[in-house]
Amino acid sequence: MKISRFPVIPYPANLLKCTLLMLLTAACKLPVKVTADKQNIIPTFDGHHLVRVRKEGLQLTFGDNFTFYKVTDKSGKYFGKSLHQALKMEDTILLMGTASSGVEVYLLKGGGLDANKNGMYLSDSLPAEDTRLFEQVFYDTGSGLTAMYDFYKTKQYSLVFHLNTRADKEEARKKFVAAAREIARSLQLQIPVMGINFFDIDKDARGPDKNVYVTTASDIATLEGYLDKALTDNERDMLLQCLATKYTLVGNAQKAGEYTTQRLPVRTVSLKDSIGFNITAAGAYILEQAVTQKALFFNESHVDVRTRIFLASLLPGLKKLGYNKLALEALGRDSVTAGAIENGYYTCEPNYGNLIRIALAEGFTLINYEDTSGVSEWNHRDSVQAFNITQKLKNTTDTGKLIVLAGHDHIFKQVDNAAVVPMAVYFQRMSGINPYSIDSDNANRVRYTGIDNSMPYILCRHMIPVNKRPLRYDLQVHYPNNLVDDNIVPTPWNVPIISAPVDMLLLVYSWQEYKESGRINGLVPVYASYPASTAVHLPLKSDSYWLCLFDKTGKLLCQQRINIP
């Protein structure tokens, strides 16, 4: 930044000094400071705040040490009147706030100061906006340090920083100006479509001394605080996705579904009076089809746990049909241990953890195949995924059949766009195997009523499975709202404490895994419930478990071994 005779810049003393003194004096005389509209003050996960002036399409980034105040009609008129008298222009206060250090900040809309007339100097360009900032910094024994920045959009604006101090020291000035410039340079002349990544909340969430699920319960409370923020459509979509993901981790599929349907509404179709429709059990049908197939490809929405539960119920039957390899998109490493957090991100979800446990117990070879290059281009990722699967199949010594659990559209067998070739298409090209693709992601964006849908089912018309996109996938499976293992009778359990707080987190671990590990951190529970009630029915098979109950602060309320006969 180019500044003449720093830290003092020449200026028309009478006009500018009078202006700033009146500006600051007027601000100090405001009768009441009302907390600003919190919707437009958005905390990030690195200790900053995005402050948005939506009417003007402006955004600035401040540290979390700033408090912002809403300009009331009375204060605005008083402040504006003082400016009008001084500069003969119509300025409007858009933003006002104070830092814990005493620095005051004001964003003004109006003509600002004439850069040429008042000796202001050109600053560096804003990196993304190609917009120039005009800076003027000065010290006055009566009012203290002031830094002013004028910039232009369709109109001119002024960003003013002031520190009421009598210390005319070079170090103090440098520190003050550096902080002001950092904020001024954060200026964006239009609100970015993605100013905050809500998945950044996961940074440093895992470690040997951290419990992922306790952290997740805390994260949910933090994330739900953003629901009333003035977010962009892209930001809100990511927030809802992040919340749905978090709720799956702590066993609340209902809340996950509610947030998901806000992003992707589910159509309801009644078949009550329809003729020719019937349903058939999906499990039995798939086992019949699996006899003549070499590879079964299932898809899932990562915030819908039902495919994991359904696939886990199929594994014993598929093993008998010669399937012994299970490739999981969510798997993060080659060496897989039952109940280990390190297996992957989505595999921390208890139902995914149970899927892996069952697969290992049945003798399946687990294959991780995700592209880890970081390249975001679709065809690169899907081609690498397919290559990884085919290479790992070649490296196995048996000739068993393959099951794949992928996300969303990766199992499609049709190419609609040359830039979006699904993994299943690449797999067929590389291996020569035509996979049998089973869709549940798109299928469950429609909810059918008027039929008995208490189990995973296939919708048929005149005894033929309904499939609206037969070139994409071979079969569509629909789920009931709450999918559980029919072979398990839930066991009643009451919280063994006198006064149970609200928002409790219940985690149930395998006793054997806990005994071998010696700690619960680093383990995936077999069951989770948040918020848990004081009386629950545990959907667990006969075995021994280690049960832990936490409050919303992460305090361990109780832990005990339980045996389910």
mmCIF file of N, CA and C in Angstrom, residues 326-388:
data_model
loop_
_atom_site.group_PDB
_atom_site.id
_atom_site.type_symbol
_atom_site.label_atom_id
_atom_site.label_comp_id
_atom_site.label_asym_id
_atom_site.label_seq_id
_atom_site.Cartn_x
_atom_site.Cartn_y
_atom_site.Cartn_z
ATOM 1 N N LEU A 326 -16.667 -56.889 -0.678
ATOM 2 C CA LEU A 326 -17.527 -55.725 -0.468
ATOM 3 C C LEU A 326 -16.694 -54.457 -0.619
ATOM 4 N N ALA A 327 -16.954 -53.720 -1.681
ATOM 5 C CA ALA A 327 -16.236 -52.461 -1.946
ATOM 6 C C ALA A 327 -17.077 -51.296 -1.438
ATOM 7 N N LEU A 328 -16.482 -50.467 -0.589
ATOM 8 C CA LEU A 328 -17.206 -49.363 0.059
ATOM 9 C C LEU A 328 -16.564 -48.026 -0.303
ATOM 10 N N GLU A 329 -17.354 -47.153 -0.902
ATOM 11 C CA GLU A 329 -16.846 -45.828 -1.251
ATOM 12 C C GLU A 329 -16.374 -45.075 -0.014
ATOM 13 N N ALA A 330 -17.072 -45.275 1.098
ATOM 14 C CA ALA A 330 -16.774 -44.514 2.313
ATOM 15 C C ALA A 330 -15.570 -45.031 3.080
ATOM 16 N N LEU A 331 -15.062 -46.169 2.693
ATOM 17 C CA LEU A 331 -13.934 -46.752 3.424
ATOM 18 C C LEU A 331 -12.669 -45.939 3.147
ATOM 19 N N GLY A 332 -11.937 -45.629 4.211
ATOM 20 C CA GLY A 332 -10.802 -44.737 4.059
ATOM 21 C C GLY A 332 -9.440 -45.399 4.091
ATOM 22 N N ARG A 333 -9.390 -46.726 4.225
ATOM 23 C CA ARG A 333 -8.085 -47.388 4.303
ATOM 24 C C ARG A 333 -8.223 -48.859 3.934
ATOM 25 N N ASP A 334 -7.103 -49.483 3.616
ATOM 26 C CA ASP A 334 -7.095 -50.895 3.226
ATOM 27 C C ASP A 334 -7.268 -51.812 4.433
ATOM 28 N N SER A 335 -6.585 -51.480 5.524
ATOM 29 C CA SER A 335 -6.631 -52.316 6.713
ATOM 30 C C SER A 335 -7.860 -51.921 7.543
ATOM 31 N N VAL A 336 -8.817 -52.813 7.625
ATOM 32 C CA VAL A 336 -10.096 -52.503 8.273
ATOM 33 C C VAL A 336 -10.216 -53.281 9.576
ATOM 34 N N THR A 337 -10.582 -52.567 10.634
ATOM 35 C CA THR A 337 -10.803 -53.176 11.943
ATOM 36 C C THR A 337 -12.235 -52.898 12.365
ATOM 37 N N ALA A 338 -12.926 -53.912 12.848
ATOM 38 C CA ALA A 338 -14.307 -53.744 13.283
ATOM 39 C C ALA A 338 -14.391 -52.681 14.386
ATOM 40 N N GLY A 339 -15.287 -51.720 14.180
ATOM 41 C CA GLY A 339 -15.536 -50.719 15.210
ATOM 42 C C GLY A 339 -14.509 -49.624 15.317
ATOM 43 N N ALA A 340 -13.622 -49.473 14.324
ATOM 44 C CA ALA A 340 -12.567 -48.457 14.409
ATOM 45 C C ALA A 340 -13.006 -47.152 13.746
ATOM 46 N N ILE A 341 -12.837 -46.046 14.460
ATOM 47 C CA ILE A 341 -13.135 -44.728 13.914
ATOM 48 C C ILE A 341 -12.317 -44.468 12.647
ATOM 49 N N GLU A 342 -11.089 -44.951 12.610
ATOM 50 C CA GLU A 342 -10.172 -44.675 11.513
ATOM 51 C C GLU A 342 -10.582 -45.326 10.193
ATOM 52 N N ASN A 343 -11.635 -46.137 10.199
ATOM 53 C CA ASN A 343 -12.059 -46.779 8.957
ATOM 54 C C ASN A 343 -12.535 -45.770 7.913
ATOM 55 N N GLY A 344 -13.003 -44.616 8.348
ATOM 56 C CA GLY A 344 -13.472 -43.609 7.398
ATOM 57 C C GLY A 344 -14.362 -42.590 8.076
ATOM 58 N N TYR A 345 -14.852 -41.629 7.283
ATOM 59 C CA TYR A 345 -15.704 -40.566 7.830
ATOM 60 C C TYR A 345 -17.147 -41.061 8.007
ATOM 61 N N TYR A 346 -17.789 -41.443 6.912
ATOM 62 C CA TYR A 346 -19.181 -41.903 7.009
ATOM 63 C C TYR A 346 -19.291 -43.244 7.725
ATOM 64 N N THR A 347 -18.206 -44.024 7.738
ATOM 65 C CA THR A 347 -18.243 -45.320 8.419
ATOM 66 C C THR A 347 -18.323 -45.170 9.937
ATOM 67 N N CYS A 348 -18.203 -43.942 10.430
ATOM 68 C CA CYS A 348 -18.381 -43.703 11.872
ATOM 69 C C CYS A 348 -19.854 -43.753 12.272
ATOM 70 N N GLU A 349 -20.731 -43.663 11.288
ATOM 71 C CA GLU A 349 -22.160 -43.762 11.589
ATOM 72 C C GLU A 349 -22.430 -45.176 12.103
ATOM 73 N N PRO A 350 -23.141 -45.349 13.218
ATOM 74 C CA PRO A 350 -23.278 -46.668 13.844
ATOM 75 C C PRO A 350 -23.792 -47.765 12.910
ATOM 76 N N ASN A 351 -24.759 -47.473 12.036
ATOM 77 C CA ASN A 351 -25.257 -48.505 11.129
ATOM 78 C C ASN A 351 -24.205 -48.900 10.095
ATOM 79 N N TYR A 352 -23.388 -47.938 9.676
ATOM 80 C CA TYR A 352 -22.290 -48.266 8.760
ATOM 81 C C TYR A 352 -21.257 -49.126 9.490
ATOM 82 N N GLY A 353 -21.006 -48.763 10.743
ATOM 83 C CA GLY A 353 -20.094 -49.578 11.541
ATOM 84 C C GLY A 353 -20.590 -51.000 11.685
ATOM 85 N N ASN A 354 -21.916 -51.161 11.863
ATOM 86 C CA ASN A 354 -22.487 -52.502 11.985
ATOM 87 C C ASN A 354 -22.400 -53.269 10.665
ATOM 88 N N LEU A 355 -22.566 -52.560 9.542
ATOM 89 C CA LEU A 355 -22.407 -53.196 8.235
ATOM 90 C C LEU A 355 -20.997 -53.790 8.093
ATOM 91 N N ILE A 356 -20.006 -53.016 8.496
ATOM 92 C CA ILE A 356 -18.621 -53.502 8.423
ATOM 93 C C ILE A 356 -18.416 -54.677 9.372
ATOM 94 N N ARG A 357 -18.973 -54.620 10.562
ATOM 95 C CA ARG A 357 -18.836 -55.731 11.517
ATOM 96 C C ARG A 357 -19.407 -57.019 10.928
ATOM 97 N N ILE A 358 -20.606 -56.911 10.348
ATOM 98 C CA ILE A 358 -21.252 -58.104 9.797
ATOM 99 C C ILE A 358 -20.445 -58.641 8.621
ATOM 100 N N ALA A 359 -19.953 -57.735 7.759
ATOM 101 C CA ALA A 359 -19.169 -58.153 6.597
ATOM 102 C C ALA A 359 -17.923 -58.918 7.037
ATOM 103 N N LEU A 360 -17.227 -58.402 8.035
ATOM 104 C CA LEU A 360 -16.019 -59.082 8.518
ATOM 105 C C LEU A 360 -16.358 -60.419 9.168
ATOM 106 N N ALA A 361 -17.456 -60.442 9.921
ATOM 107 C CA ALA A 361 -17.855 -61.682 10.582
ATOM 108 C C ALA A 361 -18.252 -62.752 9.567
ATOM 109 N N GLU A 362 -18.796 -62.330 8.424
ATOM 110 C CA GLU A 362 -19.210 -63.262 7.375
ATOM 111 C C GLU A 362 -18.053 -63.666 6.467
ATOM 112 N N GLY A 363 -16.891 -63.058 6.677
ATOM 113 C CA GLY A 363 -15.723 -63.435 5.890
ATOM 114 C C GLY A 363 -15.551 -62.671 4.589
ATOM 115 N N PHE A 364 -16.191 -61.522 4.452
ATOM 116 C CA PHE A 364 -16.031 -60.704 3.256
ATOM 117 C C PHE A 364 -14.660 -60.018 3.249
ATOM 118 N N THR A 365 -14.107 -59.839 2.063
ATOM 119 C CA THR A 365 -12.927 -58.995 1.877
ATOM 120 C C THR A 365 -13.422 -57.582 1.594
ATOM 121 N N LEU A 366 -12.993 -56.632 2.415
ATOM 122 C CA LEU A 366 -13.429 -55.251 2.233
ATOM 123 C C LEU A 366 -12.446 -54.488 1.351
ATOM 124 N N ILE A 367 -12.985 -53.705 0.433
ATOM 125 C CA ILE A 367 -12.171 -52.979 -0.536
ATOM 126 C C ILE A 367 -12.489 -51.491 -0.446
ATOM 127 N N ASN A 368 -11.456 -50.694 -0.231
ATOM 128 C CA ASN A 368 -11.641 -49.239 -0.337
ATOM 129 C C ASN A 368 -11.196 -48.809 -1.734
ATOM 130 N N TYR A 369 -11.962 -47.936 -2.341
ATOM 131 C CA TYR A 369 -11.668 -47.613 -3.741
ATOM 132 C C TYR A 369 -11.780 -46.128 -4.070
ATOM 133 N N GLU A 370 -12.020 -45.298 -3.091
ATOM 134 C CA GLU A 370 -12.208 -43.870 -3.369
ATOM 135 C C GLU A 370 -10.951 -43.238 -3.948
ATOM 136 N N ASP A 371 -11.150 -42.278 -4.844
ATOM 137 C CA ASP A 371 -10.043 -41.500 -5.401
ATOM 138 C C ASP A 371 -9.573 -40.510 -4.342
ATOM 139 N N THR A 372 -8.316 -40.552 -3.990
ATOM 140 C CA THR A 372 -7.780 -39.668 -2.947
ATOM 141 C C THR A 372 -6.865 -38.581 -3.516
ATOM 142 N N SER A 373 -6.928 -38.371 -4.828
ATOM 143 C CA SER A 373 -6.032 -37.393 -5.457
ATOM 144 C C SER A 373 -6.416 -35.955 -5.146
ATOM 145 N N GLY A 374 -7.688 -35.740 -4.804
ATOM 146 C CA GLY A 374 -8.147 -34.378 -4.552
ATOM 147 C C GLY A 374 -8.610 -33.649 -5.795
ATOM 148 N N VAL A 375 -8.515 -34.271 -6.966
ATOM 149 C CA VAL A 375 -8.986 -33.657 -8.208
ATOM 150 C C VAL A 375 -10.512 -33.681 -8.201
ATOM 151 N N SER A 376 -11.143 -32.523 -8.413
ATOM 152 C CA SER A 376 -12.588 -32.417 -8.260
ATOM 153 C C SER A 376 -13.358 -32.746 -9.536
ATOM 154 N N GLU A 377 -12.666 -32.978 -10.636
ATOM 155 C CA GLU A 377 -13.347 -33.239 -11.909
ATOM 156 C C GLU A 377 -14.016 -34.612 -11.857
ATOM 157 N N TRP A 378 -15.307 -34.662 -12.275
ATOM 158 C CA TRP A 378 -16.124 -35.866 -12.105
ATOM 159 C C TRP A 378 -15.485 -37.092 -12.759
ATOM 160 N N ASN A 379 -15.163 -36.991 -14.049
ATOM 161 C CA ASN A 379 -14.665 -38.164 -14.771
ATOM 162 C C ASN A 379 -13.350 -38.684 -14.209
ATOM 163 N N HIS A 380 -12.538 -37.776 -13.713
ATOM 164 C CA HIS A 380 -11.291 -38.228 -13.083
ATOM 165 C C HIS A 380 -11.611 -39.091 -11.869
ATOM 166 N N ARG A 381 -12.483 -38.582 -11.011
ATOM 167 C CA ARG A 381 -12.809 -39.320 -9.788
ATOM 168 C C ARG A 381 -13.431 -40.677 -10.106
ATOM 169 N N ASP A 382 -14.435 -40.700 -10.976
ATOM 170 C CA ASP A 382 -15.143 -41.951 -11.228
ATOM 171 C C ASP A 382 -14.286 -42.969 -11.972
ATOM 172 N N SER A 383 -13.434 -42.497 -12.863
ATOM 173 C CA SER A 383 -12.550 -43.432 -13.568
ATOM 174 C C SER A 383 -11.529 -44.034 -12.613
ATOM 175 N N VAL A 384 -11.020 -43.217 -11.686
ATOM 176 C CA VAL A 384 -10.070 -43.732 -10.691
ATOM 177 C C VAL A 384 -10.765 -44.714 -9.751
ATOM 178 N N GLN A 385 -11.990 -44.405 -9.355
ATOM 179 C CA GLN A 385 -12.737 -45.338 -8.511
ATOM 180 C C GLN A 385 -12.865 -46.705 -9.192
ATOM 181 N N ALA A 386 -13.291 -46.685 -10.460
ATOM 182 C CA ALA A 386 -13.461 -47.947 -11.192
ATOM 183 C C ALA A 386 -12.130 -48.683 -11.354
ATOM 184 N N PHE A 387 -11.084 -47.921 -11.636
ATOM 185 C CA PHE A 387 -9.757 -48.532 -11.784
ATOM 186 C C PHE A 387 -9.321 -49.197 -10.480
ATOM 187 N N ASN A 388 -9.543 -48.510 -9.367
ATOM 188 C CA ASN A 388 -9.149 -49.071 -8.074
ATOM 189 C C ASN A 388 -9.886 -50.380 -7.787
#
